[in-house]
PDB file of C-alpha atoms in Angstrom:
ATOM      1  CA  MET A   1    -156.429 -14.696-141.649  1.00  0.00           C
ATOM      2  CA  THR A   2    -157.573 -17.563-140.714  1.00  0.00           C
ATOM      3  CA  ARG A   3    -160.667 -16.827-138.341  1.00  0.00           C
ATOM      4  CA  PRO A   4    -161.386 -19.177-135.216  1.00  0.00           C
ATOM      5  CA  ALA A   5    -164.295 -21.098-135.099  1.00  0.00           C
ATOM      6  CA  PRO A   6    -167.348 -19.626-133.459  1.00  0.00           C
ATOM      7  CA  ASP A   7    -167.556 -22.495-130.779  1.00  0.00           C
ATOM      8  CA  SER A   8    -163.446 -22.480-130.180  1.00  0.00           C
ATOM      9  CA  PHE A   9    -162.214 -22.009-126.637  1.00  0.00           C
ATOM     10  CA  ALA A  10    -161.023 -18.809-127.075  1.00  0.00           C
ATOM     11  CA  VAL A  11    -164.449 -17.448-128.426  1.00  0.00           C
ATOM     12  CA  VAL A  12    -166.077 -19.018-125.972  1.00  0.00           C
ATOM     13  CA  LEU A  13    -163.773 -17.532-122.773  1.00  0.00           C
ATOM     14  CA  ARG A  14    -163.989 -14.091-124.633  1.00  0.00           C
ATOM     15  CA  ARG A  15    -167.462 -14.272-124.918  1.00  0.00           C
ATOM     16  CA  ALA A  16    -168.129 -15.283-121.656  1.00  0.00           C
ATOM     17  CA  LEU A  17    -165.863 -12.647-119.924  1.00  0.00           C
ATOM     18  CA  GLN A  18    -167.701  -9.831-121.922  1.00  0.00           C
ATOM     19  CA  GLU A  19    -171.154 -10.939-120.926  1.00  0.00           C
ATOM     20  CA  ARG A  20    -169.845 -10.821-116.958  1.00  0.00           C
ATOM     21  CA  GLY A  21    -168.256  -7.432-117.928  1.00  0.00           C
ATOM     22  CA  LEU A  22    -164.841  -8.721-116.231  1.00  0.00           C
ATOM     23  CA  GLY A  23    -161.105  -7.868-116.835  1.00  0.00           C
ATOM     24  CA  VAL A  24    -158.258 -11.112-116.676  1.00  0.00           C
ATOM     25  CA  ALA A  25    -157.462  -9.671-113.243  1.00  0.00           C
ATOM     26  CA  GLU A  26    -160.644  -9.688-111.770  1.00  0.00           C
ATOM     27  CA  ALA A  27    -161.726 -13.322-113.051  1.00  0.00           C
ATOM     28  CA  ALA A  28    -158.403 -14.707-112.324  1.00  0.00           C
ATOM     29  CA  THR A  29    -158.244 -12.845-108.610  1.00  0.00           C
ATOM     30  CA  SER A  30    -162.173 -14.605-107.971  1.00  0.00           C
ATOM     31  CA  ALA A  31    -160.283 -17.491-109.081  1.00  0.00           C
ATOM     32  CA  MET A  32    -158.121 -18.075-106.843  1.00  0.00           C
ATOM     33  CA  ARG A  33    -160.364 -17.735-104.155  1.00  0.00           C
ATOM     34  CA  ARG A  34    -161.858 -20.584-104.763  1.00  0.00           C
ATOM     35  CA  GLY A  35    -158.636 -22.370-104.786  1.00  0.00           C
ATOM     36  CA  VAL A  36    -156.796 -22.329-107.940  1.00  0.00           C
ATOM     37  CA  ALA A  37    -153.587 -20.715-109.029  1.00  0.00           C
ATOM     38  CA  LEU A  38    -154.986 -18.744-112.064  1.00  0.00           C
ATOM     39  CA  THR A  39    -153.011 -15.513-113.318  1.00  0.00           C
ATOM     40  CA  PRO A  40    -153.611 -13.295-115.696  1.00  0.00           C
ATOM     41  CA  ALA A  41    -151.190 -13.742-117.935  1.00  0.00           C
ATOM     42  CA  THR A  42    -152.692 -17.457-118.296  1.00  0.00           C
ATOM     43  CA  ILE A  43    -156.275 -16.302-119.265  1.00  0.00           C
ATOM     44  CA  THR A  44    -154.909 -13.870-121.512  1.00  0.00           C
ATOM     45  CA  HIS A  45    -152.598 -15.838-123.479  1.00  0.00           C
ATOM     46  CA  TRP A  46    -156.243 -18.521-123.517  1.00  0.00           C
ATOM     47  CA  CYS A  47    -158.612 -15.383-124.769  1.00  0.00           C
ATOM     48  CA  GLU A  48    -156.042 -14.346-127.659  1.00  0.00           C
ATOM     49  CA  GLY A  49    -155.793 -17.891-128.800  1.00  0.00           C
ATOM     50  CA  ASP A  50    -152.336 -18.659-128.017  1.00  0.00           C
ATOM     51  CA  ILE A  51    -152.676 -21.597-125.537  1.00  0.00           C
ATOM     52  CA  VAL A  52    -155.439 -24.012-125.207  1.00  0.00           C
ATOM     53  CA  PRO A  53    -155.605 -25.762-121.868  1.00  0.00           C
ATOM     54  CA  ASP A  54    -155.175 -29.105-121.129  1.00  0.00           C
ATOM     55  CA  PRO A  55    -159.346 -30.249-120.824  1.00  0.00           C
ATOM     56  CA  ARG A  56    -157.926 -32.969-118.223  1.00  0.00           C
ATOM     57  CA  GLU A  57    -154.377 -31.590-117.034  1.00  0.00           C
ATOM     58  CA  ASP A  58    -156.357 -27.791-116.205  1.00  0.00           C
ATOM     59  CA  ARG A  59    -159.487 -28.832-114.868  1.00  0.00           C
ATOM     60  CA  GLU A  60    -159.927 -27.450-111.810  1.00  0.00           C
ATOM     61  CA  LEU A  61    -158.985 -23.865-113.270  1.00  0.00           C
ATOM     62  CA  LEU A  62    -161.712 -24.355-115.665  1.00  0.00           C
ATOM     63  CA  ASP A  63    -163.845 -25.839-113.036  1.00  0.00           C
ATOM     64  CA  ALA A  64    -163.405 -22.544-111.237  1.00  0.00           C
ATOM     65  CA  LEU A  65    -162.970 -20.081-114.210  1.00  0.00           C
ATOM     66  CA  GLU A  66    -166.914 -21.452-114.931  1.00  0.00           C
ATOM     67  CA  GLU A  67    -167.950 -20.706-111.537  1.00  0.00           C
ATOM     68  CA  VAL A  68    -166.605 -16.993-112.124  1.00  0.00           C
ATOM     69  CA  LEU A  69    -168.017 -16.503-115.394  1.00  0.00           C
ATOM     70  CA  ARG A  70    -171.186 -18.301-114.141  1.00  0.00           C
ATOM     71  CA  LEU A  71    -171.152 -20.907-116.704  1.00  0.00           C
ATOM     72  CA  ASP A  72    -172.907 -24.443-117.313  1.00  0.00           C
ATOM     73  CA  ARG A  73    -170.902 -26.992-115.326  1.00  0.00           C
ATOM     74  CA  GLY A  74    -168.108 -28.091-118.105  1.00  0.00           C
ATOM     75  CA  ARG A  75    -168.708 -25.469-120.911  1.00  0.00           C
ATOM     76  CA  LEU A  76    -165.270 -24.480-121.063  1.00  0.00           C
ATOM     77  CA  SER A  77    -163.620 -27.888-121.002  1.00  0.00           C
ATOM     78  CA  ALA A  78    -165.875 -29.136-123.820  1.00  0.00           C
ATOM     79  CA  ALA A  79    -165.076 -25.782-125.931  1.00  0.00           C
ATOM     80  CA  ALA A  80    -160.886 -26.986-124.963  1.00  0.00           C
ATOM     81  CA  ARG A  81    -161.505 -30.831-125.827  1.00  0.00           C
ATOM     82  CA  ALA A  82    -163.569 -29.580-129.127  1.00  0.00           C
ATOM     83  CA  ASP A  83    -159.748 -27.662-129.915  1.00  0.00           C
ATOM     84  CA  THR A  84    -157.341 -30.396-128.257  1.00  0.00           C
ATOM     85  CA  GLY A  85    -158.921 -33.518-129.616  1.00  0.00           C
ATOM     86  CA  VAL A  86    -158.360 -34.391-125.925  1.00  0.00           C
ATOM     87  CA  ALA A  87    -160.750 -36.962-124.551  1.00  0.00           C
ATOM     88  CA  PRO A  88    -162.600 -36.468-121.128  1.00  0.00           C
ATOM     89  CA  ARG A  89    -161.588 -38.309-117.966  1.00  0.00           C
ATOM     90  CA  ARG A  90    -162.709 -38.046-114.478  1.00  0.00           C
ATOM     91  CA  TRP A  91    -160.202 -35.471-112.175  1.00  0.00           C
ATOM     92  CA  THR A  92    -157.751 -37.810-110.829  1.00  0.00           C
ATOM     93  CA  ARG A  93    -154.173 -36.166-110.522  1.00  0.00           C
ATOM     94  CA  PRO A  94    -152.982 -35.931-107.338  1.00  0.00           C
ATOM     95  CA  GLY A  95    -152.759 -32.511-104.997  1.00  0.00           C
ATOM     96  CA  GLU A  96    -155.966 -31.601-107.525  1.00  0.00           C
ATOM     97  CA  TYR A  97    -158.357 -31.798-104.597  1.00  0.00           C
ATOM     98  CA  GLY A  98    -160.466 -28.775-105.851  1.00  0.00           C
ATOM     99  CA  PRO A  99    -162.827 -29.925-107.830  1.00  0.00           C
ATOM    100  CA  GLU A 100    -163.654 -33.067-105.101  1.00  0.00           C
ATOM    101  CA  LEU A 101    -164.170 -30.291-102.537  1.00  0.00           C
ATOM    102  CA  ARG A 102    -166.198 -28.106-104.376  1.00  0.00           C
ATOM    103  CA  ASP A 103    -168.163 -30.994-104.838  1.00  0.00           C
ATOM    104  CA  VAL A 104    -168.384 -31.443-101.310  1.00  0.00           C
ATOM    105  CA  LEU A 105    -169.636 -27.833-100.468  1.00  0.00           C
ATOM    106  CA  ARG A 106    -172.234 -28.313-103.163  1.00  0.00           C
ATOM    107  CA  GLN A 107    -173.570 -31.241-101.111  1.00  0.00           C
ATOM    108  CA  TRP A 108    -173.325 -28.595 -98.243  1.00  0.00           C
ATOM    109  CA  ALA A 109    -175.472 -26.290-100.011  1.00  0.00           C
ATOM    110  CA  PHE A 110    -172.372 -24.052 -98.372  1.00  0.00           C
ATOM    111  CA  PRO A 111    -171.954 -20.731 -99.967  1.00  0.00           C
ATOM    112  CA  VAL A 112    -168.420 -19.547-101.931  1.00  0.00           C
ATOM    113  CA  ASP A 113    -168.786 -16.701-100.290  1.00  0.00           C
ATOM    114  CA  ASP A 114    -168.886 -17.689 -96.239  1.00  0.00           C
ATOM    115  CA  GLY A 115    -169.933 -14.338 -95.791  1.00  0.00           C
ATOM    116  CA  LEU A 116    -166.672 -13.946 -93.296  1.00  0.00           C
ATOM    117  CA  GLU A 117    -163.556 -12.311 -94.424  1.00  0.00           C
ATOM    118  CA  ARG A 118    -160.014 -13.663 -92.438  1.00  0.00           C
ATOM    119  CA  ARG A 119    -158.513 -10.385 -91.220  1.00  0.00           C
ATOM    120  CA  VAL A 120    -155.836 -11.703 -89.540  1.00  0.00           C
ATOM    121  CA  VAL A 121    -154.038 -15.471 -89.372  1.00  0.00           C
ATOM    122  CA  VAL A 122    -151.934 -16.939 -87.126  1.00  0.00           C
ATOM    123  CA  VAL A 123    -150.509 -20.087 -87.336  1.00  0.00           C
ATOM    124  CA  THR A 124    -148.366 -21.940 -84.990  1.00  0.00           C
ATOM    125  CA  ARG A 125    -146.833 -25.761 -85.666  1.00  0.00           C
ATOM    126  CA  PHE A 126    -145.553 -27.077 -82.698  1.00  0.00           C
ATOM    127  CA  ALA A 127    -142.880 -29.092 -83.230  1.00  0.00           C
ATOM    128  CA  GLU A 128    -141.030 -32.458 -81.431  1.00  0.00           C
ATOM    129  CA  GLU A 129    -144.606 -32.653 -79.553  1.00  0.00           C
ATOM    130  CA  ILE A 130    -145.323 -36.145 -78.040  1.00  0.00           C
ATOM    131  CA  GLY A 131    -148.011 -37.383 -79.333  1.00  0.00           C
ATOM    132  CA  PRO A 132    -150.321 -35.946 -82.768  1.00  0.00           C
ATOM    133  CA  VAL A 133    -149.065 -33.310 -84.951  1.00  0.00           C
ATOM    134  CA  ARG A 134    -150.174 -30.134 -83.318  1.00  0.00           C
ATOM    135  CA  THR A 135    -150.856 -27.039 -85.402  1.00  0.00           C
ATOM    136  CA  ARG A 136    -152.954 -24.179 -83.939  1.00  0.00           C
ATOM    137  CA  PHE A 137    -154.937 -21.912 -86.074  1.00  0.00           C
ATOM    138  CA  GLU A 138    -156.097 -18.827 -84.132  1.00  0.00           C
ATOM    139  CA  VAL A 139    -158.165 -16.673 -87.466  1.00  0.00           C
ATOM    140  CA  VAL A 140    -159.687 -13.030 -86.923  1.00  0.00           C
ATOM    141  CA  VAL A 141    -162.832 -13.051 -89.566  1.00  0.00           C
ATOM    142  CA  GLU A 142    -164.847  -9.835 -90.191  1.00  0.00           C
ATOM    143  CA  ALA A 143    -168.230 -10.497 -91.204  1.00  0.00           C
ATOM    144  CA  THR A 144    -169.254  -8.705 -94.975  1.00  0.00           C
ATOM    145  CA  ARG A 145    -172.689  -9.461 -94.452  1.00  0.00           C
ATOM    146  CA  SER A 146    -175.625  -9.914 -91.644  1.00  0.00           C
ATOM    147  CA  GLY A 147    -176.118 -13.556 -90.137  1.00  0.00           C
ATOM    148  CA  ALA A 148    -172.501 -14.996 -91.132  1.00  0.00           C
ATOM    149  CA  ASP A 149    -171.913 -17.428 -88.563  1.00  0.00           C
ATOM    150  CA  ARG A 150    -169.461 -19.943 -90.230  1.00  0.00           C
ATOM    151  CA  PHE A 151    -166.401 -20.811 -92.396  1.00  0.00           C
ATOM    152  CA  VAL A 152    -164.848 -23.757 -93.837  1.00  0.00           C
ATOM    153  CA  THR A 153    -160.921 -25.105 -93.147  1.00  0.00           C
ATOM    154  CA  VAL A 154    -158.903 -27.264 -95.111  1.00  0.00           C
ATOM    155  CA  PHE A 155    -155.838 -29.395 -94.205  1.00  0.00           C
ATOM    156  CA  ASP A 156    -153.875 -31.538 -96.166  1.00  0.00           C
ATOM    157  CA  THR A 157    -151.683 -34.181 -95.441  1.00  0.00           C
ATOM    158  CA  SER A 158    -151.227 -36.017 -98.334  1.00  0.00           C
ATOM    159  CA  ASP A 159    -147.539 -35.677 -98.548  1.00  0.00           C
ATOM    160  CA  GLU A 160    -147.456 -37.986 -95.366  1.00  0.00           C
ATOM    161  CA  THR A 161    -148.212 -41.094 -96.424  1.00  0.00           C
ATOM    162  CA  ASP A 162    -148.602 -43.151 -93.153  1.00  0.00           C
ATOM    163  CA  SER A 163    -150.980 -40.544 -91.852  1.00  0.00           C
ATOM    164  CA  GLU A 164    -153.750 -40.792 -90.337  1.00  0.00           C
ATOM    165  CA  PRO A 165    -156.575 -38.466 -91.362  1.00  0.00           C
ATOM    166  CA  ALA A 166    -156.400 -34.908 -89.833  1.00  0.00           C
ATOM    167  CA  ARG A 167    -158.999 -33.353 -87.426  1.00  0.00           C
ATOM    168  CA  VAL A 168    -160.377 -30.705 -86.016  1.00  0.00           C
ATOM    169  CA  GLN A 169    -160.314 -29.395 -81.943  1.00  0.00           C
ATOM    170  CA  ALA A 170    -161.687 -26.611 -81.191  1.00  0.00           C
ATOM    171  CA  ILE A 171    -160.127 -24.581 -78.614  1.00  0.00           C
ATOM    172  CA  ARG A 172    -162.025 -21.158 -78.239  1.00  0.00           C
ATOM    173  CA  ASN A 173    -165.231 -19.491 -79.366  1.00  0.00           C
ATOM    174  CA  CYS A 174    -166.162 -21.928 -81.907  1.00  0.00           C
ATOM    175  CA  ARG A 175    -167.470 -25.755 -82.091  1.00  0.00           C
ATOM    176  CA  ARG A 176    -166.793 -27.989 -84.951  1.00  0.00           C
ATOM    177  CA  GLY A 177    -169.429 -28.915 -86.935  1.00  0.00           C
ATOM    178  CA  ARG A 178    -169.371 -31.157 -90.044  1.00  0.00           C
ATOM    179  CA  SER A 179    -166.394 -32.864 -91.849  1.00  0.00           C
ATOM    180  CA  VAL A 180    -165.371 -34.802 -94.277  1.00  0.00           C
ATOM    181  CA  THR A 181    -161.948 -36.634 -95.337  1.00  0.00           C
ATOM    182  CA  THR A 182    -161.608 -36.653 -99.610  1.00  0.00           C
ATOM    183  CA  SER A 183    -159.656 -40.361-101.709  1.00  0.00           C
ATOM    184  CA  GLN A 184    -156.707 -38.029-101.399  1.00  0.00           C
ATOM    185  CA  SER A 185    -155.973 -36.919 -97.606  1.00  0.00           C
ATOM    186  CA  GLN A 186    -157.450 -33.576 -97.530  1.00  0.00           C
ATOM    187  CA  THR A 187    -159.729 -32.838 -94.358  1.00  0.00           C
ATOM    188  CA  LEU A 188    -162.478 -30.598 -95.093  1.00  0.00           C
ATOM    189  CA  VAL A 189    -164.102 -29.127 -91.578  1.00  0.00           C
ATOM    190  CA  GLU A 190    -166.922 -26.701 -91.021  1.00  0.00           C
ATOM    191  CA  VAL A 191    -166.024 -24.408 -88.197  1.00  0.00           C
ATOM    192  CA  ILE A 192    -169.473 -22.944 -86.937  1.00  0.00           C
ATOM    193  CA  LEU A 193    -169.348 -19.983 -84.342  1.00  0.00           C
ATOM    194  CA  PRO A 194    -171.144 -19.036 -81.178  1.00  0.00           C
ATOM    195  CA  ARG A 195    -173.372 -16.740 -82.847  1.00  0.00           C
ATOM    196  CA  PRO A 196    -174.176 -15.085 -85.883  1.00  0.00           C
ATOM    197  CA  LEU A 197    -172.593 -12.211 -86.461  1.00  0.00           C
ATOM    198  CA  THR A 198    -173.575  -8.707 -87.857  1.00  0.00           C
ATOM    199  CA  GLU A 199    -171.935  -6.806 -90.760  1.00  0.00           C
ATOM    200  CA  GLY A 200    -168.679  -5.046 -89.885  1.00  0.00           C
ATOM    201  CA  GLU A 201    -168.464  -7.436 -86.862  1.00  0.00           C
ATOM    202  CA  THR A 202    -165.595  -9.287 -85.788  1.00  0.00           C
ATOM    203  CA  ALA A 203    -164.773 -12.636 -84.065  1.00  0.00           C
ATOM    204  CA  THR A 204    -161.465 -14.576 -82.919  1.00  0.00           C
ATOM    205  CA  VAL A 205    -161.810 -18.190 -83.256  1.00  0.00           C
ATOM    206  CA  THR A 206    -159.248 -20.493 -81.865  1.00  0.00           C
ATOM    207  CA  TYR A 207    -158.536 -23.927 -83.052  1.00  0.00           C
ATOM    208  CA  ASP A 208    -155.927 -26.895 -83.618  1.00  0.00           C
ATOM    209  CA  TRP A 209    -155.672 -29.340 -86.573  1.00  0.00           C
ATOM    210  CA  LEU A 210    -154.234 -32.473 -85.167  1.00  0.00           C
ATOM    211  CA  PHE A 211    -152.871 -35.610 -87.101  1.00  0.00           C
ATOM    212  CA  ASP A 212    -151.067 -39.187 -85.939  1.00  0.00           C
ATOM    213  CA  THR A 213    -147.959 -39.919 -88.413  1.00  0.00           C
ATOM    214  CA  ALA A 214    -146.317 -43.436 -88.399  1.00  0.00           C
ATOM    215  CA  ARG A 215    -143.300 -41.288 -89.621  1.00  0.00           C
ATOM    216  CA  VAL A 216    -140.506 -38.776 -88.865  1.00  0.00           C
ATOM    217  CA  PRO A 217    -142.589 -35.500 -87.875  1.00  0.00           C
ATOM    218  CA  PRO A 218    -142.350 -33.075 -91.047  1.00  0.00           C
ATOM    219  CA  SER A 219    -139.868 -30.459 -90.853  1.00  0.00           C
ATOM    220  CA  ALA A 220    -142.067 -28.203 -93.822  1.00  0.00           C
ATOM    221  CA  LEU A 221    -145.274 -26.018 -93.022  1.00  0.00           C
ATOM    222  CA  ALA A 222    -147.342 -24.205 -95.923  1.00  0.00           C
ATOM    223  CA  ILE A 223    -150.328 -22.736 -94.973  1.00  0.00           C
ATOM    224  CA  TRP A 224    -152.142 -21.107 -98.381  1.00  0.00           C
ATOM    225  CA  SER A 225    -155.041 -18.319 -97.836  1.00  0.00           C
ATOM    226  CA  LEU A 226    -157.747 -18.204-100.631  1.00  0.00           C
ATOM    227  CA  GLN A 227    -158.777 -14.815 -99.761  1.00  0.00           C
ATOM    228  CA  ARG A 228    -157.855 -11.699 -98.970  1.00  0.00           C
ATOM    229  CA  LEU A 229    -156.582 -11.071 -95.431  1.00  0.00           C
ATOM    230  CA  SER A 230    -154.050  -8.240 -93.726  1.00  0.00           C
ATOM    231  CA  ALA A 231    -152.057 -10.912 -92.302  1.00  0.00           C
ATOM    232  CA  LEU A 232    -150.943 -14.090 -92.325  1.00  0.00           C
ATOM    233  CA  ALA A 233    -148.064 -15.445 -90.087  1.00  0.00           C
ATOM    234  CA  VAL A 234    -147.050 -18.474 -89.803  1.00  0.00           C
ATOM    235  CA  VAL A 235    -144.109 -19.746 -86.537  1.00  0.00           C
ATOM    236  CA  VAL A 236    -142.859 -23.035 -85.899  1.00  0.00           C
ATOM    237  CA  ARG A 237    -141.924 -23.528 -81.514  1.00  0.00           C
ATOM    238  CA  PHE A 238    -139.568 -25.940 -80.494  1.00  0.00           C
ATOM    239  CA  PRO A 239    -140.103 -27.308 -76.502  1.00  0.00           C
ATOM    240  CA  ASP A 240    -136.199 -25.658 -75.922  1.00  0.00           C
ATOM    241  CA  PRO A 241    -136.426 -22.377 -76.923  1.00  0.00           C
ATOM    242  CA  ASP A 242    -132.610 -21.544 -76.625  1.00  0.00           C
ATOM    243  CA  ARG A 243    -131.750 -24.389 -79.711  1.00  0.00           C
ATOM    244  CA  SER A 244    -131.096 -22.884 -82.999  1.00  0.00           C
ATOM    245  CA  VAL A 245    -132.093 -24.671 -86.480  1.00  0.00           C
ATOM    246  CA  TRP A 246    -131.795 -24.147 -89.993  1.00  0.00           C
ATOM    247  CA  MET A 247    -134.562 -22.351 -91.309  1.00  0.00           C
ATOM    248  CA  ARG A 248    -135.477 -21.143 -95.034  1.00  0.00           C
ATOM    249  CA  THR A 249    -139.191 -19.217 -95.851  1.00  0.00           C
ATOM    250  CA  ALA A 250    -140.850 -18.677 -99.124  1.00  0.00           C
ATOM    251  CA  LEU A 251    -143.750 -16.472 -99.068  1.00  0.00           C
ATOM    252  CA  THR A 252    -146.383 -16.285-102.279  1.00  0.00           C
ATOM    253  CA  SER A 253    -148.707 -13.263-102.665  1.00  0.00           C
ATOM    254  CA  LEU A 254    -151.582 -12.546-105.765  1.00  0.00           C
ATOM    255  CA  GLY A 255    -152.002  -8.761-105.150  1.00  0.00           C
ATOM    256  CA  ARG A 256    -155.622  -6.614-105.975  1.00  0.00           C
ATOM    257  CA  ASP A 257    -154.389  -5.730-109.715  1.00  0.00           C
ATOM    258  CA  GLY A 258    -153.740 -10.077-109.987  1.00  0.00           C
ATOM    259  CA  SER A 259    -150.066  -9.677-110.478  1.00  0.00           C
ATOM    260  CA  GLU A 260    -148.176 -12.498-108.424  1.00  0.00           C
ATOM    261  CA  THR A 261    -145.253 -11.259-106.270  1.00  0.00           C
ATOM    262  CA  ARG A 262    -142.825 -14.212-104.598  1.00  0.00           C
ATOM    263  CA  THR A 263    -140.065 -13.574-101.817  1.00  0.00           C
ATOM    264  CA  GLY A 264    -138.378 -15.417 -98.582  1.00  0.00           C
ATOM    265  CA  GLN A 265    -135.697 -16.433 -96.855  1.00  0.00           C
ATOM    266  CA  PRO A 266    -132.779 -18.754 -97.779  1.00  0.00           C
ATOM    267  CA  TYR A 267    -131.325 -20.836 -95.410  1.00  0.00           C
ATOM    268  CA  ALA A 268    -130.101 -19.330 -92.186  1.00  0.00           C
ATOM    269  CA  ARG A 269    -129.443 -20.730 -88.544  1.00  0.00           C
ATOM    270  CA  THR A 270    -131.789 -19.146 -86.288  1.00  0.00           C
ATOM    271  CA  ARG A 271    -133.066 -19.930 -82.632  1.00  0.00           C
ATOM    272  CA  ALA A 272    -135.849 -22.347 -82.645  1.00  0.00           C
ATOM    273  CA  GLY A 273    -138.277 -20.196 -79.873  1.00  0.00           C
ATOM    274  CA  GLY A 274    -140.157 -19.158 -82.787  1.00  0.00           C
ATOM    275  CA  VAL A 275    -138.989 -18.917 -86.140  1.00  0.00           C
ATOM    276  CA  GLY A 276    -141.331 -18.338 -88.977  1.00  0.00           C
ATOM    277  CA  ALA A 277    -142.915 -15.603 -91.612  1.00  0.00           C
ATOM    278  CA  VAL A 278    -145.643 -13.211 -92.236  1.00  0.00           C
ATOM    279  CA  LEU A 279    -147.376 -12.684 -95.171  1.00  0.00           C
ATOM    280  CA  VAL A 280    -149.110  -9.053 -94.816  1.00  0.00           C
ATOM    281  CA  ASP A 281    -151.951  -7.440 -97.191  1.00  0.00           C
ATOM    282  CA  ALA A 282    -152.636  -9.807 -99.924  1.00  0.00           C
ATOM    283  CA  GLU A 283    -155.747 -11.056-101.679  1.00  0.00           C
ATOM    284  CA  ALA A 284    -154.308 -14.640-101.811  1.00  0.00           C
ATOM    285  CA  GLY A 285    -151.139 -16.151-100.996  1.00  0.00           C
ATOM    286  CA  SER A 286    -149.111 -18.294 -98.936  1.00  0.00           C
ATOM    287  CA  VAL A 287    -146.429 -19.020 -96.568  1.00  0.00           C
ATOM    288  CA  GLU A 288    -144.058 -22.161 -96.700  1.00  0.00           C
ATOM    289  CA  VAL A 289    -141.212 -22.715 -93.221  1.00  0.00           C
ATOM    290  CA  VAL A 290    -139.104 -25.605 -94.077  1.00  0.00           C
ATOM    291  CA  TRP A 291    -136.470 -26.322 -90.862  1.00  0.00           C
ATOM    292  CA  GLU A 292    -133.653 -28.611 -89.826  1.00  0.00           C
ATOM    293  CA  ALA A 293    -131.266 -28.868 -87.370  1.00  0.00           C
ATOM    294  CA  GLU A 294    -128.145 -29.499 -89.860  1.00  0.00           C
ATOM    295  CA  PRO A 295    -127.386 -28.195 -92.748  1.00  0.00           C
ATOM    296  CA  GLY A 296    -127.396 -31.149 -94.419  1.00  0.00           C
ATOM    297  CA  ASP A 297    -128.871 -30.668 -98.368  1.00  0.00           C
ATOM    298  CA  ARG A 298    -130.470 -27.037 -98.508  1.00  0.00           C
ATOM    299  CA  ALA A 299    -130.968 -26.814-101.900  1.00  0.00           C
TER     300      ALA A 299
END
């Protein structure tokens, strides 16, 4: 049997996992918290040499895994390039904004672990309002260490080609700090609490994300949580509570063992006073709500 080269991707990855004392499920969960969808099954295939990641297409995953394993930047990408013969190139693929945002956090000297666990997040989209598209976030945070006083929130308008960059308006118990909009139309904003919290202390903050668009306002809302939470609720409210709309939902949840679960409801008619979905007890996950006035094409 042919042995893999000492510096092959599979060998480098297995050695790094052993040195850090991490299993594939723990590594996948830690990577997910850094903003990527990396499953234990994928890491297992990589470790066994069944699959070698593309250092260009999978750069976001490799960057996150390098952080988890405390490897030098580019170590895994270099090993993957050696195995595949793929030449390096700058990350540019639409939607893969993780590396760019991580670069901003480094420039801000902002820690990956901000010391604030998002216990409950309630997100409300106010549909069909006159003016900017408005999405309200009500977030209950709990300090996992004393001194924590801020976190970062991200809003993505890359699908709204005619929209202006999104902006945050502080509503209650917080103020807006630094902000930046990436080349892919994702806006990152620092949310600052009135004072530092002590370990175990909780606080509730409320802020609105706003953006202007020249097109018909979007009829879909997808919210991601990259941290462990007790509940993520996404609600869509209309001016007329008696109106009915067609709605579908899709939920993705990452469990403590690294397993991924997908659930949801197909299109169904419902009253528009407040439609939505709730994700509970997840290490990370997402909730998507899609609505329309008429049946239309409900693929």
